[in-house]
Coordinates of C-alpha atoms in Angstrom, one line a residue:
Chain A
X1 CA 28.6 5.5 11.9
X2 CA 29.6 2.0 13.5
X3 CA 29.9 2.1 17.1
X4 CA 32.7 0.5 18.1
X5 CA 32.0 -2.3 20.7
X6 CA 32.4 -1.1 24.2
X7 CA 33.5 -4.2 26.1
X8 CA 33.0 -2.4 29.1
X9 CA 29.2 -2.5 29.2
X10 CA 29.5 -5.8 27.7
X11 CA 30.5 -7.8 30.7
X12 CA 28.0 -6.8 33.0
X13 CA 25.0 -7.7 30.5
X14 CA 27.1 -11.3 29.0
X15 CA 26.0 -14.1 31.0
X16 CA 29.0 -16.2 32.3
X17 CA 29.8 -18.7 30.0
X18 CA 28.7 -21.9 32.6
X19 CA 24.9 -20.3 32.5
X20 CA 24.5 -20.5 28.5
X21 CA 23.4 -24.0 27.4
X22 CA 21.7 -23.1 24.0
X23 CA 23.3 -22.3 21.2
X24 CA 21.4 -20.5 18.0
X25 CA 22.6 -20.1 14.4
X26 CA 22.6 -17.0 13.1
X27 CA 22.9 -16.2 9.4
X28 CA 24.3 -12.9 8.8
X29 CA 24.1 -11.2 4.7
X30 CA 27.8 -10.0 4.9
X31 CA 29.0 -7.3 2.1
X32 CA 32.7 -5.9 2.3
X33 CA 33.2 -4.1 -1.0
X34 CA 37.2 -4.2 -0.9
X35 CA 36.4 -8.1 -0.7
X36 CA 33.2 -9.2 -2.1
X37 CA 31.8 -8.7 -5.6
X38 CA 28.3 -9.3 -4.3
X39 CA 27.0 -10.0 -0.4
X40 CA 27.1 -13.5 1.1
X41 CA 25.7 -15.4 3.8
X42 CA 27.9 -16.5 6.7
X43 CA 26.5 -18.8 9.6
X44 CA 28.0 -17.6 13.4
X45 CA 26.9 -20.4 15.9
X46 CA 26.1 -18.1 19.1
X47 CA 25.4 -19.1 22.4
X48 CA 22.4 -17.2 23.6
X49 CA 19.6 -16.9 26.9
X50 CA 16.2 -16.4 26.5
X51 CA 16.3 -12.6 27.3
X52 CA 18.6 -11.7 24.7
X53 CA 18.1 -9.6 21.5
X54 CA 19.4 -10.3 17.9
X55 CA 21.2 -7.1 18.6
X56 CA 23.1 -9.0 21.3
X57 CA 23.1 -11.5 19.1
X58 CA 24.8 -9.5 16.7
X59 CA 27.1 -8.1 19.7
X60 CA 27.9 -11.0 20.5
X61 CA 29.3 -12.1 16.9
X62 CA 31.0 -8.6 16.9
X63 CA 32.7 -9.2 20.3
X64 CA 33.7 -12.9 20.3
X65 CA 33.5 -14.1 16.9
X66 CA 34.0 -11.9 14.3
X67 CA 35.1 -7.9 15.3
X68 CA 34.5 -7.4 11.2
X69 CA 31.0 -7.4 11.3
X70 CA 29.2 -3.9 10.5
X71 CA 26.0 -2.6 11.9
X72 CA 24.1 0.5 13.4
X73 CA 23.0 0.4 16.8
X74 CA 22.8 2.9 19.4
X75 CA 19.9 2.6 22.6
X76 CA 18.7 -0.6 22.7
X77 CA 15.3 0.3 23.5
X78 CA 13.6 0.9 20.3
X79 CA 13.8 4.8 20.5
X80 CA 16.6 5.4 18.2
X81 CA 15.6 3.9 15.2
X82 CA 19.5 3.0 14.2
X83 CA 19.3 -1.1 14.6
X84 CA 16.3 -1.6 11.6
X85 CA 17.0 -4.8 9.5
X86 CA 15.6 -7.8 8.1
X87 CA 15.1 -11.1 10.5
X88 CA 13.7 -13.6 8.4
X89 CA 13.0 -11.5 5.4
X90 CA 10.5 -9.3 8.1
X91 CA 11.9 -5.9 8.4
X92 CA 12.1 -5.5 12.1
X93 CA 14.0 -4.0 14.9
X94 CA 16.6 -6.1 16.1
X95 CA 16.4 -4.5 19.7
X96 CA 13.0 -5.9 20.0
X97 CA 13.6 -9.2 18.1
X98 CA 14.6 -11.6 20.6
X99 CA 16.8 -15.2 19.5
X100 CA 14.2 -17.2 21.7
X101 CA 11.8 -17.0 19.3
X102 CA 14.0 -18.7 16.1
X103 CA 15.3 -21.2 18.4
X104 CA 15.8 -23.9 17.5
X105 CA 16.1 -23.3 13.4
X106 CA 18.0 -20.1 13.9
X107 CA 17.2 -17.0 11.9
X108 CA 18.8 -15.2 8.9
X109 CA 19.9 -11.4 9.5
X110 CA 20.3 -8.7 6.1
X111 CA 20.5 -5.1 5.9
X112 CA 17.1 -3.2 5.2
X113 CA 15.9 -4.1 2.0
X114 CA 15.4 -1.7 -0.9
X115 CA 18.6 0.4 0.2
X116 CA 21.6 0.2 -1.5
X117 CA 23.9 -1.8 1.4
X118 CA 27.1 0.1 2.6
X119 CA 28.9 -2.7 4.3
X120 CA 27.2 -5.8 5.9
X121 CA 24.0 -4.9 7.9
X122 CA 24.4 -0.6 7.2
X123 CA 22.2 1.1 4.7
X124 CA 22.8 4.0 2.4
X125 CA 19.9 6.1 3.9
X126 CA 21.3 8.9 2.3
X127 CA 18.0 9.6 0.0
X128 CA 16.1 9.1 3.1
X129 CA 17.6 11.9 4.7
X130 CA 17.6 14.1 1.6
X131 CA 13.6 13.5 1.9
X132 CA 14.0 14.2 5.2
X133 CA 15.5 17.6 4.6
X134 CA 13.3 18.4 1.7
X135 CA 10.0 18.6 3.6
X136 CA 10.8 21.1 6.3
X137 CA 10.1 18.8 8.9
X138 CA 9.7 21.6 11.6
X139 CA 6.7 24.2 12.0
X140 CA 6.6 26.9 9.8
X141 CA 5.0 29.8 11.5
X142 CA 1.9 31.0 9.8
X143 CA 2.6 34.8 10.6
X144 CA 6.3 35.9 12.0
X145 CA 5.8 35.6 16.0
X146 CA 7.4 37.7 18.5
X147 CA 9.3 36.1 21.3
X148 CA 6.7 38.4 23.6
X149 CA 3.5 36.6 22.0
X150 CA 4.1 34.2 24.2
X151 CA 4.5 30.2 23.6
X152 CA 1.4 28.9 20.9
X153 CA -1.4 27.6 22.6
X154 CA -3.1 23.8 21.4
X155 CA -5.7 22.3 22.5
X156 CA -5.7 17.9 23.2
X157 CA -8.3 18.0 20.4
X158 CA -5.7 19.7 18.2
X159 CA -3.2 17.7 19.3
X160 CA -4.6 14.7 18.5
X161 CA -5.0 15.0 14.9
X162 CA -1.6 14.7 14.4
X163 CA -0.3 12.8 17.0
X164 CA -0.1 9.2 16.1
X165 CA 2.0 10.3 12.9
X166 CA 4.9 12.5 15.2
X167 CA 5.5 9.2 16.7
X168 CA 7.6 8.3 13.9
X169 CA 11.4 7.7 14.8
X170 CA 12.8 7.2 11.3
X171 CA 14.2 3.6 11.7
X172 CA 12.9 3.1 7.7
X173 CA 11.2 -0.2 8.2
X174 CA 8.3 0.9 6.4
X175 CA 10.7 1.9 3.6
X176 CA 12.0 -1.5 3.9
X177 CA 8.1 -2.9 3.7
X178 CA 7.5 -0.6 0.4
X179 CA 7.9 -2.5 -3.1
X180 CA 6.8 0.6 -4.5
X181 CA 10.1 2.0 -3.2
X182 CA 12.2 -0.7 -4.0
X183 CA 10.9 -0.7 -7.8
X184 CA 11.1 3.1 -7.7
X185 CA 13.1 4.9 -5.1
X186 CA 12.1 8.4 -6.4
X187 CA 8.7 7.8 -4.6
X188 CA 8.4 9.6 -1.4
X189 CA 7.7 6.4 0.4
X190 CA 5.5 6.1 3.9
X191 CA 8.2 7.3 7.1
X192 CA 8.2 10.6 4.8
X193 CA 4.8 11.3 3.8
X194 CA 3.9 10.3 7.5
X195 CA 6.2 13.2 8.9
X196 CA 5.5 15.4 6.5
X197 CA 1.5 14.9 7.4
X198 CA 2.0 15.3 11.1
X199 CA 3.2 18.8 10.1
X200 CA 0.3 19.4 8.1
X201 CA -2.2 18.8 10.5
X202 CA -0.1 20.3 13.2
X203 CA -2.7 23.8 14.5
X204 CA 0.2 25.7 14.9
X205 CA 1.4 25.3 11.2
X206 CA 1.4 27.5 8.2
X207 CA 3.8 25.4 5.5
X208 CA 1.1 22.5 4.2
X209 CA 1.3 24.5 0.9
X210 CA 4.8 24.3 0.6
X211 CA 5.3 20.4 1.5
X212 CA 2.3 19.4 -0.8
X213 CA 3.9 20.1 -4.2
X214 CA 6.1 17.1 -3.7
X215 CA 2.9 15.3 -2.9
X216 CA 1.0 16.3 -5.7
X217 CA 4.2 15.6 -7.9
X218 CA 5.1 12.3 -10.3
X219 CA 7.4 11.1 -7.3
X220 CA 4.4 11.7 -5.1
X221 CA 1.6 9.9 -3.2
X222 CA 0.1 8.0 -6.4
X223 CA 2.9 6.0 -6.6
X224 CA 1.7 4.2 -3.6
X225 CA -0.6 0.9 -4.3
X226 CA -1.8 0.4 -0.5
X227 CA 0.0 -2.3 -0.4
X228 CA -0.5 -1.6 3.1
X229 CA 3.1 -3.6 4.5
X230 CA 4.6 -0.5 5.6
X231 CA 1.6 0.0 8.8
X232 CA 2.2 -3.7 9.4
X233 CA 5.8 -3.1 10.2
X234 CA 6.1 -0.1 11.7
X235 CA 7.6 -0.6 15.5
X236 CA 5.3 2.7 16.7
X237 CA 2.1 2.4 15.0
X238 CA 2.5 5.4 13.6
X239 CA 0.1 3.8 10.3
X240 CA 2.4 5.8 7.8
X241 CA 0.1 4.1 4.9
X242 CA -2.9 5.8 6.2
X243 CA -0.9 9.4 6.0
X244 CA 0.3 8.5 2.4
X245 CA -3.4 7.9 1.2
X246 CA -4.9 10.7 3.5
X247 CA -2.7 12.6 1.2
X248 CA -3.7 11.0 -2.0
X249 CA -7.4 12.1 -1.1
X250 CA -6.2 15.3 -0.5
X251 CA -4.0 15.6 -3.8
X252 CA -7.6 14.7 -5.6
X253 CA -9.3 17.2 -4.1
X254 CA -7.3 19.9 -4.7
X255 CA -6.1 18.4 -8.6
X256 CA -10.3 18.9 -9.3
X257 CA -10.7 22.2 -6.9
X258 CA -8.1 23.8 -7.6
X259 CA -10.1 25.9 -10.4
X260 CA -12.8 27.0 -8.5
X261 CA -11.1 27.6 -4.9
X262 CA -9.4 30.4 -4.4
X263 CA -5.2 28.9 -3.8
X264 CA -4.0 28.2 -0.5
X265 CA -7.7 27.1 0.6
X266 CA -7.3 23.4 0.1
X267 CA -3.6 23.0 0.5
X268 CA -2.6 20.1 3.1
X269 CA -5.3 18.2 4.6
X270 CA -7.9 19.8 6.0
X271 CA -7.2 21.4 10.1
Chain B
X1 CA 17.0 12.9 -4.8
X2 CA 16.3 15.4 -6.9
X3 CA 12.5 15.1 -7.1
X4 CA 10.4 15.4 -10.2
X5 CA 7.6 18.0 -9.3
X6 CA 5.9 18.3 -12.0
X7 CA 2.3 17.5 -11.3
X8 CA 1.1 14.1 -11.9
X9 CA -2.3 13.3 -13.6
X10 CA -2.8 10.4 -11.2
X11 CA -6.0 11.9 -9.3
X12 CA -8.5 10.7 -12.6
X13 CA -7.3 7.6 -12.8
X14 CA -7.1 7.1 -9.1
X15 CA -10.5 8.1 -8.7
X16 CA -12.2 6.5 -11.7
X17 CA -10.2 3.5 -10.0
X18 CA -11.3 4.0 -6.2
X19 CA -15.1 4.6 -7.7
X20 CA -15.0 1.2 -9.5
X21 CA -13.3 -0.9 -7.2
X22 CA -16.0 0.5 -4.2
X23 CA -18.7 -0.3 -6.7
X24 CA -17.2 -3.9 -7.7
X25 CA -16.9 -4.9 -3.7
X26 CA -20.7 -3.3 -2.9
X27 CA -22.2 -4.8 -5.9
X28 CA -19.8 -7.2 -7.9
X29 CA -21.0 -10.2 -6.2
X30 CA -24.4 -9.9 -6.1
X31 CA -24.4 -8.7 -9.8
X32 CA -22.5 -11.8 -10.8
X33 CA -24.9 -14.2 -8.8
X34 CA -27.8 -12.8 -10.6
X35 CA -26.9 -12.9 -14.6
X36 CA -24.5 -15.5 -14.0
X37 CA -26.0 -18.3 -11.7
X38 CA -29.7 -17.6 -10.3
X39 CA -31.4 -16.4 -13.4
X40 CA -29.3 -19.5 -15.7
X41 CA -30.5 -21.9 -13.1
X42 CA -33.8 -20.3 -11.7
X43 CA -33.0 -19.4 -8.5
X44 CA -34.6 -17.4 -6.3
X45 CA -35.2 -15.2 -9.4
X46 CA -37.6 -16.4 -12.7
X47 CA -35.7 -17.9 -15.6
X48 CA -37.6 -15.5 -17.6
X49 CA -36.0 -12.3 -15.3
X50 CA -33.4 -11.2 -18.2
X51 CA -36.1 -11.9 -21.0
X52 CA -35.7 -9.7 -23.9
X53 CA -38.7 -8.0 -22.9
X54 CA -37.9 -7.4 -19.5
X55 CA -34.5 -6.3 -20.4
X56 CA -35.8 -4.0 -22.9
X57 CA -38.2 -2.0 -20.8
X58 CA -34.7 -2.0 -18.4
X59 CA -32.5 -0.3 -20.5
X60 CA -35.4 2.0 -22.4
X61 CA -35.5 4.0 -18.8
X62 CA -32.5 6.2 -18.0
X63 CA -31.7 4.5 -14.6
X64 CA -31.4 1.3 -16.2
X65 CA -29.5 2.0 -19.3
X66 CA -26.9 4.6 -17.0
X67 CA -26.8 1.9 -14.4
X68 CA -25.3 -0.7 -16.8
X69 CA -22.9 2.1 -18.5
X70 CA -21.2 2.8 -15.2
X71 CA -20.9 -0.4 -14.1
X72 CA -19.6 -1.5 -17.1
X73 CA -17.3 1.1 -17.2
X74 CA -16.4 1.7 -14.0
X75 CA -15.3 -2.4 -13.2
X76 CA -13.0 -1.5 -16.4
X77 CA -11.4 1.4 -15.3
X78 CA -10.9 0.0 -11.7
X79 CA -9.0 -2.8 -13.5
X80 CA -6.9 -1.4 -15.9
X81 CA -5.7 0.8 -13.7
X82 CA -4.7 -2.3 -10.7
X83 CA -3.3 -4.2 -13.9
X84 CA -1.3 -1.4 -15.0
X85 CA 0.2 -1.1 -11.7
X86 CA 0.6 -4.9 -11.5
X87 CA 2.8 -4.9 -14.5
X88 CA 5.0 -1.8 -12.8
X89 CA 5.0 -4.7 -9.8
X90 CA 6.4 -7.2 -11.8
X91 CA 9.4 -5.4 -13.5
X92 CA 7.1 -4.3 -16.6
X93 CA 7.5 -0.7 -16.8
X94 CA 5.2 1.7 -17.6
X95 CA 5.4 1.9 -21.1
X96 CA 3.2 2.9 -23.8
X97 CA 1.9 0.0 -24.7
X98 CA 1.2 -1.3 -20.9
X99 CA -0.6 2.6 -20.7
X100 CA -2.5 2.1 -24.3
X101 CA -4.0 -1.3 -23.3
X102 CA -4.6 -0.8 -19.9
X103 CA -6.2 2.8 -20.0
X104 CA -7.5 2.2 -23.9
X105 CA -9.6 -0.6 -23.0
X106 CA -11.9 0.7 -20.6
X107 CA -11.8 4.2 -22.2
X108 CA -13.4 2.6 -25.7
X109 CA -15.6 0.3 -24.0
X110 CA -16.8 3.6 -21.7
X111 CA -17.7 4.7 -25.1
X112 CA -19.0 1.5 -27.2
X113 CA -21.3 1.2 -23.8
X114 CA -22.3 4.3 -23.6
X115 CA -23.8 4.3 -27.3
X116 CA -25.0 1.1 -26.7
X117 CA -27.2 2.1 -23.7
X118 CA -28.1 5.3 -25.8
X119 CA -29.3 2.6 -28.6
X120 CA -31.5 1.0 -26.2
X121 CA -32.6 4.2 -24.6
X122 CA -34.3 5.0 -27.9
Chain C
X1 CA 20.0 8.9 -5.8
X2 CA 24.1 8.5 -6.6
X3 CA 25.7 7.7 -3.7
X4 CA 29.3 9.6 -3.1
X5 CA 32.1 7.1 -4.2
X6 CA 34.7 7.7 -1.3
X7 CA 37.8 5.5 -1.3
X8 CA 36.3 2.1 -1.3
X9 CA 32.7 2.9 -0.8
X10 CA 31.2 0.6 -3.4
X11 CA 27.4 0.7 -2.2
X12 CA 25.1 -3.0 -3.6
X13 CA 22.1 -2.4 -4.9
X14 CA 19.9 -5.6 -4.8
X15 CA 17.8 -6.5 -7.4
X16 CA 14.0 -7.0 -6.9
X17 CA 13.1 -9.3 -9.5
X18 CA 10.6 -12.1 -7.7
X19 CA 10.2 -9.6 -4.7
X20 CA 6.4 -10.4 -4.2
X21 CA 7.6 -14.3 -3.5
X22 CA 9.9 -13.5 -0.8
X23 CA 7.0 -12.7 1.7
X24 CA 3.2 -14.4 2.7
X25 CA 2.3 -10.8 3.0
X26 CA 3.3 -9.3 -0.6
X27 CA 2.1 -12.7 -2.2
X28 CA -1.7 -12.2 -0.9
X29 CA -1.3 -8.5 -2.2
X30 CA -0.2 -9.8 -5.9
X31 CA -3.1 -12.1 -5.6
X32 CA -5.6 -9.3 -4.6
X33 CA -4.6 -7.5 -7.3
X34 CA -5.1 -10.1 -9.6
X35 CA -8.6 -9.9 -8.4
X36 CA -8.4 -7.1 -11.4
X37 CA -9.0 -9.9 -14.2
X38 CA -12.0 -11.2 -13.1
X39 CA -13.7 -7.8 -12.7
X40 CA -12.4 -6.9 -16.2
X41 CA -14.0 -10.4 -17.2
X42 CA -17.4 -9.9 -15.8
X43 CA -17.1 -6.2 -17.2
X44 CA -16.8 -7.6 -20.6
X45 CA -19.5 -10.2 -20.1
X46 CA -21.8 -6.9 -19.2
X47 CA -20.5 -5.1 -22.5
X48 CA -21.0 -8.0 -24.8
X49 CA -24.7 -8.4 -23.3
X50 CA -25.9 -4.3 -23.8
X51 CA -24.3 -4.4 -27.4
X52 CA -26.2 -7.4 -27.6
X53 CA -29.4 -5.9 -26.4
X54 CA -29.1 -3.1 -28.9
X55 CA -28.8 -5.3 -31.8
X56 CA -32.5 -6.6 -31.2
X57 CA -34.3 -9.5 -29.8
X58 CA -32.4 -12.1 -31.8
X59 CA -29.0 -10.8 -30.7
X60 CA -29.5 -10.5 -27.3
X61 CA -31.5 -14.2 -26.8
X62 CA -27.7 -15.8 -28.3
X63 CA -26.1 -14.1 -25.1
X64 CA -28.9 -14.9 -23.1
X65 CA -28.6 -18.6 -24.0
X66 CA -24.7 -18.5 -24.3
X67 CA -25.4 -18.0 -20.1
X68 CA -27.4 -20.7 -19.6
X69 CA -23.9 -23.2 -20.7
X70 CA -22.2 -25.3 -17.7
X71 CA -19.2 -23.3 -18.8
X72 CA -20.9 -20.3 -18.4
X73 CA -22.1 -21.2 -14.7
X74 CA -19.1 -22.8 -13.9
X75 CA -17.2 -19.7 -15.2
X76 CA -19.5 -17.2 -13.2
X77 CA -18.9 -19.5 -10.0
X78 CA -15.2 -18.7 -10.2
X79 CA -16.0 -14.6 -11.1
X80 CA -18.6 -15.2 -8.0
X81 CA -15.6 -16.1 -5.8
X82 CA -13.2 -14.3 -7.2
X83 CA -15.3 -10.8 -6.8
X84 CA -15.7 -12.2 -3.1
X85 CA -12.2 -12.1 -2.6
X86 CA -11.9 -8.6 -4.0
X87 CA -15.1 -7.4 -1.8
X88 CA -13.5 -8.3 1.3
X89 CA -9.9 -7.3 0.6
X90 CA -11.1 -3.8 -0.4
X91 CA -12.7 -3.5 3.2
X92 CA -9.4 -5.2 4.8
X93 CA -7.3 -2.4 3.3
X94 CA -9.7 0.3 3.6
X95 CA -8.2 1.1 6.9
X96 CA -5.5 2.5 6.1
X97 CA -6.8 3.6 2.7
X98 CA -9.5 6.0 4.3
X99 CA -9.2 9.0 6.2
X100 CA -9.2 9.0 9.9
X101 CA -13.5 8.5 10.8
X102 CA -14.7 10.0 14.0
X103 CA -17.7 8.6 15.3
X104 CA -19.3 10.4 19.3
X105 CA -15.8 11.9 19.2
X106 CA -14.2 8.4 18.8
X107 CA -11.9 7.2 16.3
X108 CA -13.5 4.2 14.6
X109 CA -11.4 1.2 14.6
X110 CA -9.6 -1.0 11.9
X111 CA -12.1 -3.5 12.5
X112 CA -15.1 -1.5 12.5
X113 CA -14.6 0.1 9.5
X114 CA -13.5 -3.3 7.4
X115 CA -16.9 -4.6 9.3
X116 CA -18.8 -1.7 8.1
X117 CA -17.4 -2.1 4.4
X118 CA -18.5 -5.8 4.2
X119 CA -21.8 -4.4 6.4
X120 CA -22.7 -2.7 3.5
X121 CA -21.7 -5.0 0.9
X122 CA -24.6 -7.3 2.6
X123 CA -27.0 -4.8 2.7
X124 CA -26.6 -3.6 -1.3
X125 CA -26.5 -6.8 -1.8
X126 CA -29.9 -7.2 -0.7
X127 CA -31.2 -4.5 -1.9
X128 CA -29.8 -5.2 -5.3
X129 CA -31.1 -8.8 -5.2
X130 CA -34.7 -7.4 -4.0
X131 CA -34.7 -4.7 -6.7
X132 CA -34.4 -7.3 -9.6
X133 CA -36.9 -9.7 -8.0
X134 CA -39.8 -6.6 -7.9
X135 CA -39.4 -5.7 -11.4
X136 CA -39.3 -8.7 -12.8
X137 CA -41.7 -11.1 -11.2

């Protein structure tokens, strides 16, 4: 869960010691439940260069002042999604949050909001993942396909509709960005409804039925306010607002059609 | 998680919310300008527009007596429905009193307006 | 959701309570919310005035003249602005609120449709004014 640090790497990307000149403060939300009833703030002074990241910040802290310090990382390149967290109250990245920009005043570091924290700067994302899970993420086959069908065959038009939302790479910032989350965490939230919309619309898929009861449901897209945060955040575009109220159009539809179509006509957005 | 799937009602209030609060930002403003500051003042418009006269022969035709029962209750619905979910945005849940007053308001003035207009009409 | 209590796991929830203060961005949405009031308001002012109007000639020239009061105008200034605000926040948001519109096989920008929404505010607006000025003059 926490990488250890590999010192290794670390040398060849630490600038020696005579080139740093600035230093930055960096205030880090610490929480170790066998010590602390609630978290606290803790300033690390940390000598930094222009090119660095607050995840080398971080690494830094981790490596040189303070090996205690908890948090997820993995590529550095803003793929993963494992190093989300708040800089300056601003859910963000911290792979593609650089020190520069704090310096001088420093910057203050805390684990995603609205999830319950683990230990210093990791989440509990396991009701993320259970969402996850619960939407079949994956393409369901609309009829079972041989092996000897061949592969399925999609045209740029077709792929284009859903696109934009398969960009997604779970790093819960938008979840971060949601109030409506944080006031109720049974909603769905945006990084889920996004996913489960890229599926939807994807040509080759048969499930949209299947995913949208949870989206016509109480924990569904109407909790949503388009508060619009969670678009403003999110590190791929992926607009994950615009698929949760996509859906709620959709959820209308069918609430008032559902009568007079015949079932399965006006399940999932319309392909 | 274990989600709640049980359908929500949402969609009418959602709607009757999305219909107002289009109709408010297309034709809010200019409404407001016109009972509230050109006719009071005489601009642009007579003083006399909103004359009882004037306004009678208004309502007595279908269009305008309709027109003033959606917008009246339309601009009601879109707002109950925003302040309801500003009270769930400031730590006052849902409740049944937050529901009664925010979805009981513009569902009796929908009808007070709407036997008002037909009062008129006649 | 329960997380599993193993050994010292002791997961912090924070609490929310003033959340909207915390950031520019959730403090513009409370206020565009709040826009809510003052369409209720102006609602209300309409509601009074066609009960008014039903009650006869008498009835509805005490509205009329409760108008015409620098309270009133001042009042209707502040509803003016306020609906303003609400008008273009609707069209900021709509974005992300509408459905993906193709237009020549394009996708129509943030900007085009939040410049279309206030577009068309204008144009009703217009209309509306021109309406009211033809039937009553």
């Amino acid at each position: 869960m926490v990488l250890p640090a590999r010192r290794q790497n670390r040398k060849e990307s630490r600038p020696a010691m005579s080139e740093i000149e600035k230093t930055i403060p960096i205030e880090v939300l610490r929480y170790r439940p066998e010590q602390d009833t609630e978290p606290v703030l803790q300033t690390f002074q940390v000598p930094f260069t222009d090119d660095m990241s607050v995840l080398q910040g971080l690494q830094y802290i981790k490596d040189y002042l303070d090996g205690s310090l908890s948090f997820r990382w993995s590529c550095r390149m803003a793929i993963c999604g494992s190093c989300g967290m708040m800089v300056n109250g601003i859910p963000s990245l911290s792979c593609k949050t650089f020190l520069s920009d704090y310096y001088p005043a420093g910057l203050r570091i805390e684990a995603l909001a609205h999830f319950p924290i683990e230990r210093d700067l990791v989440i509990v994302m396991d009701d993320f993942i259970e969402k996850l899970e619960s939407i079949k993420p994956y393409i369901i086959p609309k009829t079972p396909r041989a092996l000897s069908e061949g592969e399925y065959l999609q045209t740029p038009a077709e792929r284009d509709v859903y696109e934009q939302f398969s960009s997604c790479i779970n790093c819960m910032l938008c979840y971060a960005a949601c109030p409506q989350y944080g006031l109720n965490s049974k909603f769905v939230g945006p990084g889920i409804m996004a996913l489960l919309h890229r599926y939807n619309m994807d040509s080759r898929d048969g499930g949209a039925e299947q995913r949208m009861e949870l989206v016509h449901s109480e924990d569904g897209v109407f909790n949503c306010t388009a508060v619009g945060y969670c678009s403003e955040v999110c590190p791929k575009h992926v607009d994950p607002g615009n698929a949760v109220n996509i859906n709620k159009t959709e959820s209308a539809k069918d609430y008032f059609l559902r009568f007079v179509m015949p079932k399965g006509s006006n399940s999932g957005a319309a392909k | 998680m274990s989600a709640n799937l049980k359908r929500s009602n949402a969609p009418i209030f959602w709607l009757l919310f999305g219909a107002g609060g289009m109709l408010s930002a297309l034709l809010g403003p200019m409404l407001v300008f016109i009972t509230g500051i050109a006719i009071p003042l005489g601009l642009i418009l007579s003083p006399d527009a909103m004359s009882y006269a004037h306004m009678q022969a208004f309502a007595h035709h279908w269009l305008g007596a309709g027109f003033v029962w959606v917008i009246v209750s339309l601009f009601l619905w879109h707002a109950g429905h925003r302040i309801f979910h500003s009270l769930h945005d400031i730590g006052i849940h849902a409740g049944t009193t937050a529901k009664l007053i925010c979805y009981g308001i513009p569902l009796v003035a929908t009808i007070v307006a709407a036997r008002a207009a037909l009062v008129s009409l006649t | 959701m329960k997380p599993r209590a193993i050994g010292k796991r002791r997961p912090y929830v924070r609490p929310m309570a003033g959340w909207w203060r915390k950031n520019p961005y959730f403090v513009e949405y409370m206020i565009h919310e709040g826009s809510a009031f003052f369409v209720a308001a102006y609602a209300l002012v309409l509601l009074v005035g066609l009960l008014r109007l039903s009650q006869g000639e008498a009835a509805w020239n005490g509205w009329l003249f409760a108008l015409h009061s620098p309270l009133s105008i001042a009042g209707h200034l502040l509803l003016l602005a306020a609906m303003l605000y609400h008008a273009w926040t609707w069209f900021n948001i709509m974005p992300i609120t509408l459905p993906p519109i193709f237009v020549a096989g394009k996708r129509l920008s943030a900007s085009a449709i939040t410049a279309g929404g206030v577009a068309a505010t204008v144009l009703a607006s217009v209309i509306l004014l021109l309406v009211v000025w033809r039937l009553t003059s």
